[in-house]
Amino acid sequence: LGKGPTSAMSSLFPTSRWSVLVASMLLELCGGSVYITNLYLAALRPRLFPGAADGEALMEYLVFASNLGNWVPLAGFLYDARRGGPRTVVFAGAALTLLGYGGLWLCSAFDVHANFAVLWLLWFLWGHGSGYFDCAAIATCSANFRESRGLVLGLTKSFYGLSGSLLTQVFLAFFAAPDAAPAFLLFLGVALCLLALALAPLVRRLAPPRPLDADSPSRRFARGYALVGALAVAM
């Protein structure tokens, strides 16, 4: 008998629920870009709305679009759909992120004077993509750690918050120049998309171990929370 797609993927990407957790934590780094819009708003405003007296207010509407995209819960329906699941949700998030940030890069780098509705849609798209990454990570870890949902969700969501600090360090190191905002948008679109695609095969629902404490969850969670604390202090 031939192997099905799930069996074939298991042989190509052997995983435990702990490697899925690590992949999900890294995936959350892709979703936290909603926290760093203030880094480049001032630099983008004259590019997107040159000479507009209400440019600052318009930028705030765009930030709201990204937040709204993050809040709209469509990713959950795709996750639970018959042809959905973790990988499908990650792929959708990667496509939305690349489309949103890529479109904004084109508009800001090449003086494409897009109307406000197009800009609003682009901001909504990348914000919506962030929500897909979060959904895939949270739903999958919750399924894999049924006896420790609180601990695993706390650990996973901590990386969603830490992603803002990490991306801020990248911005300050390589994109702090006044004219580098478009390049930073391109970086976000390409780098976050590629990272998500690389992690997608690892974000999978697995059968729980028997017994449930066979893989020493208490000790592993302690190490994970210690790592989060160290990263929070360092950044």
PDB file of C-alpha atoms in Angstrom:
ATOM      1  CA  LEU A   1       0.000   0.000   0.000  1.00  0.00           C
ATOM      2  CA  GLY A   2       1.219   3.504  -0.814  1.00  0.00           C
ATOM      3  CA  LYS A   3       1.679   6.101   1.823  1.00  0.00           C
ATOM      4  CA  GLY A   4      -0.803   8.933   2.107  1.00  0.00           C
ATOM      5  CA  PRO A   5       0.285  12.594   2.127  1.00  0.00           C
ATOM      6  CA  THR A   6       0.320  12.718   5.918  1.00  0.00           C
ATOM      7  CA  SER A   7       2.554   9.655   6.208  1.00  0.00           C
ATOM      8  CA  ALA A   8       4.854  10.938   3.498  1.00  0.00           C
ATOM      9  CA  MET A   9       5.207  14.279   5.248  1.00  0.00           C
ATOM     10  CA  SER A  10       5.905  12.541   8.559  1.00  0.00           C
ATOM     11  CA  SER A  11       8.819  10.690   6.991  1.00  0.00           C
ATOM     12  CA  LEU A  12      10.199  13.854   5.394  1.00  0.00           C
ATOM     13  CA  PHE A  13       9.742  16.016   8.500  1.00  0.00           C
ATOM     14  CA  PRO A  14       9.920  13.795  11.615  1.00  0.00           C
ATOM     15  CA  THR A  15       8.492  15.765  14.506  1.00  0.00           C
ATOM     16  CA  SER A  16       7.455  15.495  18.102  1.00  0.00           C
ATOM     17  CA  ARG A  17       4.939  17.809  19.688  1.00  0.00           C
ATOM     18  CA  TRP A  18       7.873  19.765  21.126  1.00  0.00           C
ATOM     19  CA  SER A  19       9.365  20.480  17.725  1.00  0.00           C
ATOM     20  CA  VAL A  20       5.871  21.587  16.653  1.00  0.00           C
ATOM     21  CA  LEU A  21       5.840  23.938  19.652  1.00  0.00           C
ATOM     22  CA  VAL A  22       9.213  25.430  18.677  1.00  0.00           C
ATOM     23  CA  ALA A  23       8.032  25.880  15.083  1.00  0.00           C
ATOM     24  CA  SER A  24       4.825  27.521  16.321  1.00  0.00           C
ATOM     25  CA  MET A  25       6.761  29.908  18.549  1.00  0.00           C
ATOM     26  CA  LEU A  26       8.904  30.928  15.583  1.00  0.00           C
ATOM     27  CA  LEU A  27       5.767  31.275  13.469  1.00  0.00           C
ATOM     28  CA  GLU A  28       4.426  33.765  15.999  1.00  0.00           C
ATOM     29  CA  LEU A  29       7.443  35.936  15.193  1.00  0.00           C
ATOM     30  CA  CYS A  30       5.922  36.334  11.731  1.00  0.00           C
ATOM     31  CA  GLY A  31       2.642  37.579  13.158  1.00  0.00           C
ATOM     32  CA  GLY A  32       3.862  40.241  15.558  1.00  0.00           C
ATOM     33  CA  SER A  33       4.660  42.867  12.939  1.00  0.00           C
ATOM     34  CA  VAL A  34       1.370  44.548  13.901  1.00  0.00           C
ATOM     35  CA  TYR A  35       3.225  45.950  16.909  1.00  0.00           C
ATOM     36  CA  ILE A  36       5.899  47.894  15.003  1.00  0.00           C
ATOM     37  CA  THR A  37       4.004  50.217  12.645  1.00  0.00           C
ATOM     38  CA  ASN A  38       5.166  53.280  14.577  1.00  0.00           C
ATOM     39  CA  LEU A  39       8.727  52.570  13.452  1.00  0.00           C
ATOM     40  CA  TYR A  40       8.029  53.644   9.872  1.00  0.00           C
ATOM     41  CA  LEU A  41       4.797  55.678   9.890  1.00  0.00           C
ATOM     42  CA  ALA A  42       6.527  59.055   9.838  1.00  0.00           C
ATOM     43  CA  ALA A  43       8.822  58.030   6.978  1.00  0.00           C
ATOM     44  CA  LEU A  44       5.969  56.599   4.912  1.00  0.00           C
ATOM     45  CA  ARG A  45       3.570  59.494   5.292  1.00  0.00           C
ATOM     46  CA  PRO A  46       5.223  61.857   2.754  1.00  0.00           C
ATOM     47  CA  ARG A  47       5.607  58.957   0.316  1.00  0.00           C
ATOM     48  CA  LEU A  48       2.016  57.764   0.479  1.00  0.00           C
ATOM     49  CA  PHE A  49       0.311  61.126   0.990  1.00  0.00           C
ATOM     50  CA  PRO A  50       2.648  63.813  -0.375  1.00  0.00           C
ATOM     51  CA  GLY A  51       1.458  67.287   0.503  1.00  0.00           C
ATOM     52  CA  ALA A  52      -1.705  66.078   2.243  1.00  0.00           C
ATOM     53  CA  ALA A  53      -2.637  68.240   5.223  1.00  0.00           C
ATOM     54  CA  ASP A  54      -4.442  65.307   6.845  1.00  0.00           C
ATOM     55  CA  GLY A  55      -1.645  62.815   6.159  1.00  0.00           C
ATOM     56  CA  GLU A  56      -1.234  61.886   9.804  1.00  0.00           C
ATOM     57  CA  ALA A  57      -4.933  61.111  10.199  1.00  0.00           C
ATOM     58  CA  LEU A  58      -4.879  59.031   7.017  1.00  0.00           C
ATOM     59  CA  MET A  59      -1.949  57.010   8.334  1.00  0.00           C
ATOM     60  CA  GLU A  60      -3.906  56.294  11.493  1.00  0.00           C
ATOM     61  CA  TYR A  61      -6.752  54.927   9.378  1.00  0.00           C
ATOM     62  CA  LEU A  62      -4.255  52.614   7.676  1.00  0.00           C
ATOM     63  CA  VAL A  63      -2.979  51.372  11.032  1.00  0.00           C
ATOM     64  CA  PHE A  64      -6.570  50.656  11.998  1.00  0.00           C
ATOM     65  CA  ALA A  65      -6.936  48.634   8.786  1.00  0.00           C
ATOM     66  CA  SER A  66      -4.040  46.379   9.786  1.00  0.00           C
ATOM     67  CA  ASN A  67      -5.483  45.938  13.279  1.00  0.00           C
ATOM     68  CA  LEU A  68      -8.902  45.165  11.827  1.00  0.00           C
ATOM     69  CA  GLY A  69      -7.362  42.581   9.524  1.00  0.00           C
ATOM     70  CA  ASN A  70      -5.688  40.968  12.511  1.00  0.00           C
ATOM     71  CA  TRP A  71      -8.974  40.817  14.400  1.00  0.00           C
ATOM     72  CA  VAL A  72     -11.198  39.361  11.639  1.00  0.00           C
ATOM     73  CA  PRO A  73     -11.426  35.644  12.575  1.00  0.00           C
ATOM     74  CA  LEU A  74     -11.616  34.059   9.117  1.00  0.00           C
ATOM     75  CA  ALA A  75      -8.474  32.012   9.744  1.00  0.00           C
ATOM     76  CA  GLY A  76     -10.360  29.821  12.194  1.00  0.00           C
ATOM     77  CA  PHE A  77     -12.877  28.785   9.552  1.00  0.00           C
ATOM     78  CA  LEU A  78     -10.068  27.827   7.168  1.00  0.00           C
ATOM     79  CA  TYR A  79      -8.252  25.914   9.908  1.00  0.00           C
ATOM     80  CA  ASP A  80     -11.319  23.762  10.606  1.00  0.00           C
ATOM     81  CA  ALA A  81     -12.415  23.422   6.972  1.00  0.00           C
ATOM     82  CA  ARG A  82     -12.357  20.049   5.248  1.00  0.00           C
ATOM     83  CA  ARG A  83      -9.377  21.030   3.087  1.00  0.00           C
ATOM     84  CA  GLY A  84      -7.927  23.358   5.690  1.00  0.00           C
ATOM     85  CA  GLY A  85      -5.636  22.677   8.617  1.00  0.00           C
ATOM     86  CA  PRO A  86      -2.412  24.202   9.950  1.00  0.00           C
ATOM     87  CA  ARG A  87      -0.376  24.148   6.733  1.00  0.00           C
ATOM     88  CA  THR A  88      -3.158  25.655   4.644  1.00  0.00           C
ATOM     89  CA  VAL A  89      -3.592  28.464   7.162  1.00  0.00           C
ATOM     90  CA  VAL A  90       0.164  29.175   7.206  1.00  0.00           C
ATOM     91  CA  PHE A  91       0.283  29.237   3.385  1.00  0.00           C
ATOM     92  CA  ALA A  92      -2.652  31.655   3.301  1.00  0.00           C
ATOM     93  CA  GLY A  93      -0.980  33.890   5.889  1.00  0.00           C
ATOM     94  CA  ALA A  94       2.265  33.918   3.903  1.00  0.00           C
ATOM     95  CA  ALA A  95       0.423  34.906   0.715  1.00  0.00           C
ATOM     96  CA  LEU A  96      -1.495  37.692   2.462  1.00  0.00           C
ATOM     97  CA  THR A  97       1.664  39.013   4.126  1.00  0.00           C
ATOM     98  CA  LEU A  98       3.646  39.059   0.887  1.00  0.00           C
ATOM     99  CA  LEU A  99       0.800  40.685  -1.037  1.00  0.00           C
ATOM    100  CA  GLY A 100       0.179  43.363   1.576  1.00  0.00           C
ATOM    101  CA  TYR A 101       3.753  44.361   2.301  1.00  0.00           C
ATOM    102  CA  GLY A 102       4.798  43.874  -1.332  1.00  0.00           C
ATOM    103  CA  GLY A 103       2.079  46.194  -2.527  1.00  0.00           C
ATOM    104  CA  LEU A 104       3.041  48.835   0.022  1.00  0.00           C
ATOM    105  CA  TRP A 105       6.672  48.544  -1.037  1.00  0.00           C
ATOM    106  CA  LEU A 106       5.713  49.204  -4.657  1.00  0.00           C
ATOM    107  CA  CYS A 107       3.586  52.204  -3.686  1.00  0.00           C
ATOM    108  CA  SER A 108       6.248  53.753  -1.452  1.00  0.00           C
ATOM    109  CA  ALA A 109       9.441  52.908  -3.359  1.00  0.00           C
ATOM    110  CA  PHE A 110       8.297  53.884  -6.850  1.00  0.00           C
ATOM    111  CA  ASP A 111       5.980  56.807  -6.061  1.00  0.00           C
ATOM    112  CA  VAL A 112       2.906  54.900  -7.184  1.00  0.00           C
ATOM    113  CA  HIS A 113       0.144  57.250  -6.115  1.00  0.00           C
ATOM    114  CA  ALA A 114      -2.440  54.619  -5.198  1.00  0.00           C
ATOM    115  CA  ASN A 115      -5.784  55.831  -3.956  1.00  0.00           C
ATOM    116  CA  PHE A 116      -6.642  55.501  -0.309  1.00  0.00           C
ATOM    117  CA  ALA A 117      -8.891  52.463  -0.790  1.00  0.00           C
ATOM    118  CA  VAL A 118      -6.024  50.461  -2.316  1.00  0.00           C
ATOM    119  CA  LEU A 119      -3.653  51.445   0.486  1.00  0.00           C
ATOM    120  CA  TRP A 120      -6.271  50.577   3.090  1.00  0.00           C
ATOM    121  CA  LEU A 121      -6.736  47.145   1.491  1.00  0.00           C
ATOM    122  CA  LEU A 122      -2.981  46.471   1.450  1.00  0.00           C
ATOM    123  CA  TRP A 123      -2.664  47.306   5.139  1.00  0.00           C
ATOM    124  CA  PHE A 124      -5.684  45.119   5.875  1.00  0.00           C
ATOM    125  CA  LEU A 125      -4.145  42.205   3.955  1.00  0.00           C
ATOM    126  CA  TRP A 126      -0.845  42.056   5.808  1.00  0.00           C
ATOM    127  CA  GLY A 127      -2.637  42.520   9.138  1.00  0.00           C
ATOM    128  CA  HIS A 128      -4.982  39.693   8.206  1.00  0.00           C
ATOM    129  CA  GLY A 129      -1.979  37.517   7.357  1.00  0.00           C
ATOM    130  CA  SER A 130      -0.622  38.082  10.853  1.00  0.00           C
ATOM    131  CA  GLY A 131      -3.847  36.681  12.248  1.00  0.00           C
ATOM    132  CA  TYR A 132      -3.453  33.526  10.165  1.00  0.00           C
ATOM    133  CA  PHE A 133      -0.012  32.855  11.611  1.00  0.00           C
ATOM    134  CA  ASP A 134      -1.324  33.334  15.125  1.00  0.00           C
ATOM    135  CA  CYS A 135      -4.303  31.060  14.494  1.00  0.00           C
ATOM    136  CA  ALA A 136      -2.165  28.234  13.084  1.00  0.00           C
ATOM    137  CA  ALA A 137       0.278  28.379  15.990  1.00  0.00           C
ATOM    138  CA  ILE A 138      -2.290  28.662  18.774  1.00  0.00           C
ATOM    139  CA  ALA A 139      -4.809  26.111  17.477  1.00  0.00           C
ATOM    140  CA  THR A 140      -2.151  23.512  16.709  1.00  0.00           C
ATOM    141  CA  CYS A 141      -0.364  23.795  20.051  1.00  0.00           C
ATOM    142  CA  SER A 142      -3.683  23.693  21.876  1.00  0.00           C
ATOM    143  CA  ALA A 143      -4.528  20.422  20.099  1.00  0.00           C
ATOM    144  CA  ASN A 144      -1.105  18.886  20.751  1.00  0.00           C
ATOM    145  CA  PHE A 145      -0.960  19.830  24.457  1.00  0.00           C
ATOM    146  CA  ARG A 146      -4.488  19.112  25.639  1.00  0.00           C
ATOM    147  CA  GLU A 147      -3.401  18.551  29.214  1.00  0.00           C
ATOM    148  CA  SER A 148      -1.288  21.745  29.359  1.00  0.00           C
ATOM    149  CA  ARG A 149      -3.195  24.249  27.234  1.00  0.00           C
ATOM    150  CA  GLY A 150      -2.606  27.165  29.590  1.00  0.00           C
ATOM    151  CA  LEU A 151       1.142  26.669  29.732  1.00  0.00           C
ATOM    152  CA  VAL A 152       1.589  26.096  26.023  1.00  0.00           C
ATOM    153  CA  LEU A 153      -0.602  29.023  24.997  1.00  0.00           C
ATOM    154  CA  GLY A 154       1.208  31.345  27.379  1.00  0.00           C
ATOM    155  CA  LEU A 155       4.555  30.261  25.981  1.00  0.00           C
ATOM    156  CA  THR A 156       3.448  30.557  22.362  1.00  0.00           C
ATOM    157  CA  LYS A 157       1.770  33.942  22.761  1.00  0.00           C
ATOM    158  CA  SER A 158       4.849  35.309  24.498  1.00  0.00           C
ATOM    159  CA  PHE A 159       6.695  35.029  21.183  1.00  0.00           C
ATOM    160  CA  TYR A 160       3.908  36.973  19.491  1.00  0.00           C
ATOM    161  CA  GLY A 161       4.717  39.841  21.815  1.00  0.00           C
ATOM    162  CA  LEU A 162       8.494  39.389  21.657  1.00  0.00           C
ATOM    163  CA  SER A 163       8.380  39.554  17.857  1.00  0.00           C
ATOM    164  CA  GLY A 164       7.844  43.299  18.046  1.00  0.00           C
ATOM    165  CA  SER A 165      11.048  43.731  20.046  1.00  0.00           C
ATOM    166  CA  LEU A 166      13.000  41.455  17.722  1.00  0.00           C
ATOM    167  CA  LEU A 167      11.807  43.204  14.561  1.00  0.00           C
ATOM    168  CA  THR A 168      12.585  46.557  16.177  1.00  0.00           C
ATOM    169  CA  GLN A 169      16.192  45.450  16.631  1.00  0.00           C
ATOM    170  CA  VAL A 170      16.348  44.464  12.947  1.00  0.00           C
ATOM    171  CA  PHE A 171      14.913  47.840  11.960  1.00  0.00           C
ATOM    172  CA  LEU A 172      17.380  49.782  14.102  1.00  0.00           C
ATOM    173  CA  ALA A 173      20.322  47.762  12.823  1.00  0.00           C
ATOM    174  CA  PHE A 174      19.592  47.872   9.084  1.00  0.00           C
ATOM    175  CA  PHE A 175      16.668  50.161   8.221  1.00  0.00           C
ATOM    176  CA  ALA A 176      16.883  53.189  10.521  1.00  0.00           C
ATOM    177  CA  ALA A 177      17.867  55.596   7.721  1.00  0.00           C
ATOM    178  CA  PRO A 178      15.069  58.056   6.811  1.00  0.00           C
ATOM    179  CA  ASP A 179      14.787  56.692   3.266  1.00  0.00           C
ATOM    180  CA  ALA A 180      14.882  53.010   4.246  1.00  0.00           C
ATOM    181  CA  ALA A 181      11.203  52.559   5.118  1.00  0.00           C
ATOM    182  CA  PRO A 182      10.276  51.019   1.718  1.00  0.00           C
ATOM    183  CA  ALA A 183      13.160  48.559   2.004  1.00  0.00           C
ATOM    184  CA  PHE A 184      11.939  47.570   5.464  1.00  0.00           C
ATOM    185  CA  LEU A 185       8.476  46.862   4.039  1.00  0.00           C
ATOM    186  CA  LEU A 186      10.053  44.654   1.382  1.00  0.00           C
ATOM    187  CA  PHE A 187      12.057  42.867   4.069  1.00  0.00           C
ATOM    188  CA  LEU A 188       8.912  42.220   6.110  1.00  0.00           C
ATOM    189  CA  GLY A 189       7.021  40.866   3.132  1.00  0.00           C
ATOM    190  CA  VAL A 190       9.763  38.565   1.871  1.00  0.00           C
ATOM    191  CA  ALA A 191      11.445  37.476   5.118  1.00  0.00           C
ATOM    192  CA  LEU A 192       8.248  36.772   7.068  1.00  0.00           C
ATOM    193  CA  CYS A 193       6.742  34.923   4.107  1.00  0.00           C
ATOM    194  CA  LEU A 194       9.830  32.734   3.621  1.00  0.00           C
ATOM    195  CA  LEU A 195      10.117  31.968   7.337  1.00  0.00           C
ATOM    196  CA  ALA A 196       6.460  30.958   7.481  1.00  0.00           C
ATOM    197  CA  LEU A 197       6.788  28.718   4.415  1.00  0.00           C
ATOM    198  CA  ALA A 198       9.853  27.046   5.931  1.00  0.00           C
ATOM    199  CA  LEU A 199       7.966  26.352   9.172  1.00  0.00           C
ATOM    200  CA  ALA A 200       4.694  25.225   7.568  1.00  0.00           C
ATOM    201  CA  PRO A 201       5.617  21.493   7.257  1.00  0.00           C
ATOM    202  CA  LEU A 202       6.462  21.386  10.966  1.00  0.00           C
ATOM    203  CA  VAL A 203       3.222  22.925  12.264  1.00  0.00           C
ATOM    204  CA  ARG A 204       1.108  19.771  12.524  1.00  0.00           C
ATOM    205  CA  ARG A 205      -1.425  18.181  14.826  1.00  0.00           C
ATOM    206  CA  LEU A 206      -0.032  15.050  16.468  1.00  0.00           C
ATOM    207  CA  ALA A 207      -1.409  12.264  18.629  1.00  0.00           C
ATOM    208  CA  PRO A 208      -0.612  12.869  22.324  1.00  0.00           C
ATOM    209  CA  PRO A 209       2.018  10.669  23.983  1.00  0.00           C
ATOM    210  CA  ARG A 210       0.975   7.815  26.233  1.00  0.00           C
ATOM    211  CA  PRO A 211       1.140   8.441  29.128  1.00  0.00           C
ATOM    212  CA  LEU A 212       0.712  12.199  28.786  1.00  0.00           C
ATOM    213  CA  ASP A 213       3.751  12.971  30.948  1.00  0.00           C
ATOM    214  CA  ALA A 214       6.058  10.557  29.093  1.00  0.00           C
ATOM    215  CA  ASP A 215       7.966  13.418  27.444  1.00  0.00           C
ATOM    216  CA  SER A 216       8.692  15.328  30.694  1.00  0.00           C
ATOM    217  CA  PRO A 217       6.456  18.367  30.014  1.00  0.00           C
ATOM    218  CA  SER A 218       7.117  20.145  33.323  1.00  0.00           C
ATOM    219  CA  ARG A 219      10.869  20.333  32.800  1.00  0.00           C
ATOM    220  CA  ARG A 220      10.528  21.363  29.162  1.00  0.00           C
ATOM    221  CA  PHE A 221       8.023  24.100  29.941  1.00  0.00           C
ATOM    222  CA  ALA A 222      10.322  25.437  32.654  1.00  0.00           C
ATOM    223  CA  ARG A 223      13.131  25.711  30.131  1.00  0.00           C
ATOM    224  CA  GLY A 224      10.834  27.408  27.652  1.00  0.00           C
ATOM    225  CA  TYR A 225       9.668  30.037  30.113  1.00  0.00           C
ATOM    226  CA  ALA A 226      13.245  30.634  31.230  1.00  0.00           C
ATOM    227  CA  LEU A 227      14.187  31.279  27.585  1.00  0.00           C
ATOM    228  CA  VAL A 228      11.313  33.722  27.168  1.00  0.00           C
ATOM    229  CA  GLY A 229      12.375  35.577  30.318  1.00  0.00           C
ATOM    230  CA  ALA A 230      15.971  35.805  29.126  1.00  0.00           C
ATOM    231  CA  LEU A 231      14.901  37.114  25.713  1.00  0.00           C
ATOM    232  CA  ALA A 232      12.577  39.673  27.285  1.00  0.00           C
ATOM    233  CA  VAL A 233      15.398  41.020  29.443  1.00  0.00           C
ATOM    234  CA  ALA A 234      17.895  41.016  26.576  1.00  0.00           C
ATOM    235  CA  MET A 235      15.626  42.920  24.183  1.00  0.00           C
TER     236      MET A 235
END
